[in-house]
Structure formats: C-alpha cells, structure tokens
Short mmCIF file of C-alpha atoms in Angstrom, two decimals:
data_model
loop_
_atom_site.label_atom_id
_atom_site.label_comp_id
_atom_site.label_asym_id
_atom_site.label_seq_id
_atom_site.Cartn_x
_atom_site.Cartn_y
_atom_site.Cartn_z
CA MET A 1 66.21 123.61 109.59
CA LEU A 2 66.01 122.85 105.90
CA THR A 3 62.96 123.85 104.12
CA GLU A 4 61.61 122.31 100.76
CA LYS A 5 62.41 125.26 99.21
CA LYS A 6 65.38 125.95 97.36
CA SER A 7 68.69 129.00 96.54
CA GLU A 8 68.83 129.30 93.58
CA ILE A 9 72.05 131.41 92.12
CA GLY A 10 72.22 133.06 88.95
CA PHE A 11 76.35 133.93 87.17
CA LEU A 12 75.91 136.72 84.74
CA LEU A 13 78.66 136.53 82.65
CA PHE A 14 80.15 138.69 80.72
CA ASP A 15 83.15 138.30 78.43
CA GLY A 16 86.92 138.33 80.61
CA PHE A 17 85.58 137.20 83.63
CA PRO A 18 88.13 135.69 86.29
CA MET A 19 87.11 132.23 86.34
CA ALA A 20 88.32 131.52 89.80
CA CYS A 21 85.39 133.42 90.99
CA LEU A 22 82.49 131.48 90.02
CA THR A 23 84.61 128.95 90.99
CA SER A 24 84.60 129.73 93.73
CA VAL A 25 81.17 130.44 94.84
CA ILE A 26 80.05 127.15 93.41
CA GLU A 27 82.66 124.98 94.78
CA PRO A 28 81.35 125.74 98.33
CA LEU A 29 77.82 125.54 97.83
CA ARG A 30 78.08 122.14 96.36
CA ALA A 31 79.53 121.12 99.32
CA ALA A 32 77.16 121.42 101.03
CA ASN A 33 74.49 119.98 99.27
CA GLU A 34 76.48 117.04 99.74
CA ILE A 35 77.40 117.40 103.55
CA VAL A 36 73.96 117.82 103.88
CA GLY A 37 72.59 115.61 101.48
CA GLN A 38 69.81 117.85 99.78
CA GLY A 39 69.78 120.36 96.18
CA VAL A 40 69.51 124.03 98.91
CA PHE A 41 71.14 126.17 96.40
CA CYS A 42 71.27 125.33 92.39
CA TRP A 43 73.14 127.79 89.95
CA SER A 44 72.48 128.91 86.40
CA LEU A 45 75.16 129.56 84.38
CA VAL A 46 73.08 133.08 81.85
CA THR A 47 74.11 136.09 79.35
CA GLU A 48 72.71 138.63 78.56
CA ARG A 49 71.70 136.95 75.20
CA GLY A 50 72.65 133.19 75.53
CA GLN A 51 76.04 132.94 73.61
CA LYS A 52 78.83 131.36 74.55
CA VAL A 53 81.22 133.21 76.48
CA ARG A 54 85.35 133.25 77.48
CA SER A 55 86.55 133.27 81.19
CA SER A 56 89.91 135.71 81.63
CA ALA A 57 91.43 132.06 81.74
CA ASN A 58 90.38 131.60 77.82
CA VAL A 59 87.38 128.93 79.30
CA ARG A 60 84.31 128.64 76.79
CA PHE A 61 81.67 128.85 78.79
CA GLU A 62 78.06 127.88 78.19
CA ALA A 63 75.05 129.40 79.45
CA GLU A 64 72.17 128.02 80.31
CA CYS A 65 69.69 131.29 79.56
CA ASP A 66 69.56 134.91 78.66
CA LEU A 67 69.51 137.90 80.82
CA THR A 68 65.90 138.64 80.20
CA THR A 69 63.92 135.38 80.22
CA CYS A 70 65.93 134.20 83.79
CA GLN A 71 63.83 135.60 86.67
CA SER A 72 63.20 133.50 89.21
CA PHE A 73 66.87 133.78 90.82
CA ASP A 74 66.83 135.14 94.28
CA ILE A 75 70.53 136.15 93.95
CA LEU A 76 72.75 137.01 90.58
CA PHE A 77 75.62 137.61 90.95
CA LEU A 78 76.76 139.37 88.33
CA LEU A 79 80.90 138.57 87.16
CA SER A 80 83.21 140.41 84.28
CA SER A 81 86.39 142.17 83.68
CA PRO A 82 86.76 145.96 84.50
CA THR A 83 85.60 147.06 80.67
CA SER A 84 82.66 144.27 80.48
CA GLY A 85 79.51 145.60 79.96
CA PHE A 86 75.92 145.03 78.34
CA SER A 87 75.95 144.85 74.10
CA ASP A 88 72.42 145.86 74.26
CA PRO A 89 73.70 148.71 77.57
CA SER A 90 69.42 150.14 77.50
CA GLN A 91 67.94 146.58 78.00
CA GLY A 92 70.22 144.27 79.65
CA ASN A 93 70.24 147.80 82.69
CA GLY A 94 66.20 147.03 82.29
CA ALA A 95 66.79 143.69 83.07
CA LEU A 96 68.58 144.43 85.79
CA ARG A 97 66.58 146.66 86.93
CA THR A 98 63.35 145.24 87.55
CA LEU A 99 65.36 141.87 88.14
CA ALA A 100 66.45 144.51 92.12
CA ARG A 101 62.39 145.78 92.12
CA HIS A 102 60.96 142.85 91.56
CA GLY A 103 63.00 141.29 94.89
CA THR A 104 66.12 139.41 93.64
CA ILE A 105 69.73 140.07 95.72
CA LEU A 106 72.14 141.58 92.83
CA GLY A 107 76.41 141.09 93.81
CA GLY A 108 79.12 141.57 91.62
CA ILE A 109 82.15 140.13 91.77
CA SER A 110 85.62 141.47 91.59
CA GLY A 111 85.12 143.56 87.87
CA GLY A 112 81.96 142.53 88.27
CA VAL A 113 81.40 146.24 90.38
CA PHE A 114 81.56 147.98 86.94
CA PRO A 115 78.92 146.70 85.05
CA LEU A 116 76.50 146.51 87.62
CA VAL A 117 77.41 150.51 89.32
CA ARG A 118 76.08 151.59 85.38
CA SER A 119 72.80 149.62 85.75
CA GLY A 120 72.20 152.50 88.01
CA VAL A 121 70.92 149.23 91.16
CA MET A 122 73.49 150.30 93.44
CA THR A 123 72.73 154.24 94.01
CA GLY A 124 72.81 154.10 98.09
CA HIS A 125 74.57 151.37 98.83
CA PRO A 126 78.20 150.57 99.08
CA ILE A 127 80.32 148.72 97.54
CA SER A 128 83.95 146.37 97.89
CA VAL A 129 86.06 146.89 95.14
CA HIS A 130 89.32 144.81 95.05
CA TRP A 131 92.28 147.70 95.65
CA CYS A 132 93.95 146.98 92.23
CA TYR A 133 90.86 148.54 90.28
CA GLU A 134 90.82 151.58 92.62
CA ALA A 135 92.23 154.92 90.73
CA ALA A 136 89.25 153.20 87.51
CA PHE A 137 86.82 152.75 90.43
CA GLU A 138 86.94 155.99 91.41
CA ALA A 139 87.68 157.79 87.85
CA GLU A 140 84.77 156.42 87.25
CA PHE A 141 82.23 156.53 89.71
CA PRO A 142 83.74 159.28 91.96
CA ASP A 143 80.28 160.18 94.01
CA MET A 144 79.88 155.76 94.70
CA ASP A 145 80.80 154.01 98.81
CA ALA A 146 83.56 152.23 97.37
CA ARG A 147 85.99 149.93 99.71
CA ARG A 148 88.60 148.49 99.92
CA ASP A 149 86.40 145.92 103.04
CA VAL A 150 86.92 142.53 100.71
CA ILE A 151 82.80 141.90 101.56
CA VAL A 152 80.96 144.87 101.65
CA SER A 153 75.98 143.58 101.42
CA ASP A 154 73.74 145.47 102.11
CA ALA A 155 70.21 143.60 102.07
CA THR A 156 69.55 143.48 98.90
CA ARG A 157 73.13 143.68 96.98
CA TYR A 158 76.38 141.70 97.77
CA THR A 159 79.85 142.69 96.61
CA ALA A 160 82.85 140.76 96.28
CA ALA A 161 87.56 141.53 96.33
CA GLY A 162 88.19 138.53 94.67
CA ALA A 163 88.01 135.32 93.98
CA ALA A 164 89.00 134.40 98.19
CA ALA A 165 86.35 137.29 99.17
CA ALA A 166 84.04 134.50 97.01
CA PHE A 167 84.65 132.17 98.89
CA ASP A 168 84.19 133.27 102.26
CA LEU A 169 80.79 135.35 101.31
CA ALA A 170 79.67 132.30 99.47
CA LEU A 171 80.51 130.95 103.66
CA HIS A 172 78.16 132.53 104.26
CA LEU A 173 75.12 131.87 102.75
CA ILE A 174 75.51 128.61 103.22
CA GLU A 175 75.97 130.01 107.55
CA ASP A 176 72.25 131.92 106.36
CA ARG A 177 70.91 129.09 104.96
CA LEU A 178 72.11 125.42 107.06
CA GLY A 179 74.05 127.02 110.46
CA SER A 180 77.86 127.70 111.00
CA GLU A 181 78.34 123.70 111.46
CA VAL A 182 77.98 123.22 108.22
CA ALA A 183 79.53 126.22 107.01
CA HIS A 184 82.09 125.57 109.07
CA GLU A 185 82.99 121.97 108.08
CA VAL A 186 82.72 123.09 104.38
CA ALA A 187 85.55 125.06 104.50
CA CYS A 188 87.85 122.77 106.43
CA TRP A 189 86.49 120.29 103.03
CA PHE A 190 88.66 123.29 101.48
CA GLN A 191 91.76 124.10 104.21
CA HIS A 192 90.60 127.33 104.34
CA PRO A 193 91.46 128.43 107.30
CA LEU A 194 89.16 131.64 108.22
CA MET A 195 85.39 132.85 107.13
CA ARG A 196 86.08 136.58 106.37
CA GLY A 197 83.43 139.04 107.51
CA GLU A 198 81.81 142.92 106.98
CA GLY A 199 85.13 144.95 108.14
CA VAL A 200 87.36 142.84 107.32
CA ARG A 201 90.21 145.04 104.69
CA GLN A 202 92.34 143.93 101.43
CA GLN A 203 95.75 142.56 101.82
CA VAL A 204 97.29 145.10 99.17
CA PRO A 205 101.13 144.69 97.90
CA SER A 206 102.06 148.10 99.30
CA THR A 207 101.31 146.88 102.52
CA SER A 208 104.92 144.38 102.99
CA LYS A 209 107.71 144.01 101.18
CA PRO A 210 108.04 143.03 97.97
CA ASP A 211 108.65 139.73 97.67
CA THR A 212 108.85 138.41 101.59
CA GLY A 213 104.21 138.89 102.48
CA GLU A 214 106.30 140.45 105.92
CA LYS A 215 104.08 143.51 106.74
CA LEU A 216 106.01 146.38 106.48
CA PRO A 217 107.09 148.53 109.88
CA HIS A 218 104.39 150.66 110.90
CA LEU A 219 105.66 154.31 110.71
CA VAL A 220 106.70 152.76 106.68
CA ALA A 221 103.33 151.27 106.02
CA GLN A 222 101.26 154.39 108.71
CA CYS A 223 103.09 156.72 104.98
CA VAL A 224 101.52 154.57 103.17
CA GLU A 225 98.54 154.37 104.29
CA LEU A 226 98.75 158.83 103.88
CA PHE A 227 100.04 158.17 100.15
CA ALA A 228 97.35 156.19 99.68
CA ALA A 229 94.89 158.62 100.82
CA HIS A 230 96.14 161.16 98.32
CA ILE A 231 97.10 160.02 94.96
CA SER A 232 95.41 162.72 92.91
CA ASP A 233 96.95 165.49 95.41
CA PRO A 234 100.14 164.14 96.39
CA ILE A 235 101.70 165.26 100.03
CA SER A 236 105.18 165.92 100.14
CA ILE A 237 107.40 164.34 102.69
CA ALA A 238 107.70 166.57 104.81
CA GLU A 239 104.45 167.28 104.90
CA VAL A 240 104.01 162.67 105.81
CA ALA A 241 107.23 163.67 108.14
CA SER A 242 104.73 166.08 110.80
CA LEU A 243 102.23 164.05 110.40
CA THR A 244 103.38 161.25 111.05
CA GLY A 245 104.88 163.23 114.47
CA VAL A 246 109.39 161.96 112.35
CA THR A 247 111.37 163.79 111.01
CA PRO A 248 112.35 163.44 107.24
CA ARG A 249 115.72 161.93 107.52
CA GLN A 250 113.85 159.34 109.59
CA ILE A 251 111.11 158.92 107.05
CA GLU A 252 114.79 158.29 104.80
CA ARG A 253 115.55 155.67 106.20
CA ALA A 254 112.92 153.88 107.56
CA PHE A 255 112.01 152.95 103.56
CA LYS A 256 114.99 152.31 102.23
CA GLN A 257 115.83 149.88 104.68
CA ALA A 258 112.33 148.16 104.51
CA THR A 259 111.63 148.31 100.85
CA GLY A 260 115.09 149.79 99.40
CA GLN A 261 113.57 153.32 97.43
CA SER A 262 112.97 156.11 98.90
CA PRO A 263 109.53 157.48 100.26
CA SER A 264 108.93 159.86 97.14
CA HIS A 265 110.75 156.99 93.94
CA TYR A 266 107.90 154.51 96.26
CA PHE A 267 104.85 157.19 96.29
CA ARG A 268 105.48 157.36 91.75
CA ALA A 269 104.86 154.06 92.00
CA MET A 270 101.86 153.79 93.48
CA ARG A 271 100.80 156.98 91.69
CA MET A 272 102.61 155.65 88.52
CA LYS A 273 100.02 151.78 88.95
CA ALA A 274 96.60 154.14 90.03
CA ALA A 275 97.14 156.03 86.27
CA ARG A 276 97.80 152.51 84.65
CA GLN A 277 94.36 151.00 85.70
CA MET A 278 92.82 154.31 84.27
CA VAL A 279 94.52 153.82 81.31
CA VAL A 280 93.53 150.14 80.81
CA TYR A 281 90.26 150.57 81.56
CA THR A 282 88.72 153.76 81.65
CA LYS A 283 87.94 155.74 78.68
CA ASP A 284 89.92 158.55 80.08
CA PRO A 285 91.25 161.24 78.28
CA ILE A 286 95.31 160.80 78.98
CA ALA A 287 95.81 164.02 79.74
CA ASP A 288 92.45 164.14 82.59
CA ILE A 289 94.30 160.46 84.19
CA ALA A 290 97.60 162.80 84.40
CA ALA A 291 95.35 164.83 85.95
CA ALA A 292 93.46 162.52 88.62
CA ILE A 293 96.90 161.27 89.56
CA GLY A 294 98.78 164.64 90.30
CA TYR A 295 99.85 166.45 87.46
CA SER A 296 99.37 169.86 86.55
CA SER A 297 99.99 168.33 82.54
CA VAL A 298 100.54 165.14 80.90
CA ALA A 299 104.45 165.53 79.82
CA PRO A 300 106.20 164.01 83.58
CA LEU A 301 103.01 161.47 83.21
CA VAL A 302 104.52 160.29 80.12
CA THR A 303 108.19 160.54 81.46
CA HIS A 304 107.19 158.71 84.33
CA TYR A 305 105.18 156.32 82.81
CA ARG A 306 107.75 155.16 80.43
CA SER A 307 110.41 155.04 82.87
CA ALA A 308 107.63 152.15 85.14
CA PHE A 309 106.38 150.76 82.07
CA GLY A 310 108.53 150.97 79.78
CA LEU A 311 106.09 152.58 76.42
CA SER A 312 103.81 155.67 76.80
CA PRO A 313 99.74 156.02 78.19
CA SER A 314 98.45 156.42 74.69
CA GLU A 315 101.12 153.36 73.26
CA ASP A 316 100.17 151.44 76.48
CA ARG A 317 96.71 151.93 75.58
CA ARG A 318 97.32 150.77 72.07
CA ARG A 319 98.46 147.74 73.03
CA ILE A 320 95.73 146.77 75.16
CA ASN A 321 93.71 147.55 72.67
CA ARG A 322 94.95 145.46 70.05
CA PHE A 323 95.46 141.87 72.47
CA ARG A 324 91.40 142.88 72.80
CA VAL A 325 90.49 143.42 69.58
CA GLU A 326 92.52 141.99 67.23
CA ASP A 327 94.30 139.33 69.02
CA ASN A 328 90.29 138.75 70.56
CA ALA A 329 90.98 137.56 73.85
CA PRO A 330 90.03 139.52 77.73
CA LEU A 331 91.87 141.18 79.79
CA PRO A 332 92.72 138.85 83.01
CA SER A 333 91.36 140.34 86.07
CA SER A 334 90.86 139.86 90.11
#
C-alpha cells in the first residue's frame, strides 16, 4: 500500500559521470510514478558546489543543489568516473560521512564507487566493482571487499556495476516500495526481460568468444578464471593444466580453437588490460604497475604494453592526461 511519504533520491554528479547510469535509475522511477498515478519517487541532481558538470557523453547537467545544503535524501547515489574526486576532499568527504551518520543510504554506480570509498563510508561494506575497473580498484583499495556481482547492497549501502545494473537496482527500489507487480510492469515498459539481484555475476568479455558473444568452452572458461585469479602472480600453463586435470597440449588446442590465440598470449592480453586500467585510472608509478601484474621489472611491461596498445605506459598516460587537461574532456566511463 502506498504511503504519503515520498522516497527522495539524490544523484551526486562529478565531471565525466556515465549519463546512461543516471537515466537508467531515473526512467524506471518515473515510469513507476506514472503507473501508480502518484509521485512516490522524486529525485534531484547534486554537485559538490552546485556547479554544472559534463557527462562522459559531453552533455552538460545543471545541479539543483550543492552537497552541503542537501540533507533530506533517503538515498544518495554517486555517479562519476574512477578518477573523479571532490575539489575540496575534506569538506566533500565530511559531508558524505555526515549524511551516513544521519541515516541517508549511500550508493555508488559504476565509477561512482571510487569517490564513495575514498570518503571512508564503505568500511565494512561489500562493493560491486565493474570488471573494467577491477585492477584499478584493487590497486587503490586492496583491503576492500570488491565483488563482481552486478548489484551488491546491505541495509545502508547500494552499489551497482553499470547502467543495466543500475536499472535492475531501480526495479528493486520500486519492488520494495510498490510491490512486485509494479516492478514487473515497469520492466515490461522498457522491455527489460530480467530483474537481476544479489549474487548475479557480471558478464565479462573474457568469458565469451570474440565478436560472437558465444560462451567459451568449459575448459577454456576454467583456464580464464584461473588466469584472472593470478594477474599479480602469473600462473604457468603447466600449473593450469594440473589444476584443470588436462595436459598443456589440450589447453593449447582448446584456446586456439576457441579464441585463435595461444593460452599464454590470451593471459598476457588479460594482464595488459589490467595494466592499462592502472595506467589510466590511477597515479601509481609504472614500476608499481609492473609489479602489480607480476613483472619483476618495467622493461617487459613496456615491451608487451607497446605491442598491445601501440605506445608505452608512460606515453599512454601522457596522452590521457592531455585529453583530460587540454581538451577539458572527461574519459568515458561505463
């Protein structure tokens, strides 16, 4: 049954935030209001100082209030790129901690989990981290309970891995407030076939064949999982074979057939993707990045990175920084 109290939701936006994540929450809530004929959910856009911000799609958004004057939200979601942060971290982080102490549920969507964790409000709470940010997140927050589930939540914290996950999270908010029938009708409005919840894992490119989306064979998928668990302490193909109960030759054949690559090259590509996350989304020294993905020195990282991306890690970082500073443009985020 409906109550008169509205659910007030704030979206704290940083430059470079993923616009799709914002609309993926607002649109289902708007539809739910229309279906029940009441403004059960209301929302406001918030920025640190009330300033305008640009999304990753370069669309400008105007805030309705600044963070320090918005105290009435039931839920406040942070939307950002991984590199976003407060211009005044002490004040911004303090404002989030104050909201948490006064009962506001805090959440992060996609890259928004980065400033959320930096504020200190996620200690003891598990977090959904988008697969494309995993290496950067682990490098910055090695002690946090990061998970690959599309949604991770508890009583006071909500996190979601991307735009589709944000839509699922909105459906759960609708279900909690208005019931499953309304949530199902909203899902049907948008032809959203399945409302995912806790425990559903993210789909990641490494589990599918290139360009097809077809699932990798079981043996190859097993190997990929082992590779992913050993980015920082590389595992040999012989060790993978022993753990999966097959011979190295069987793994070689399976990878060639399924991916067109040898397992060692496939593993190296995974490590290079992790390295690039840290190059792009952290300020860690290149030597630290090399060590984080299992290299004893920078030289082999530079060689393999250049082979994968056409430039060295340092050149890539300078290019990204020029893109951010000279073009005043945010990096795309998921």
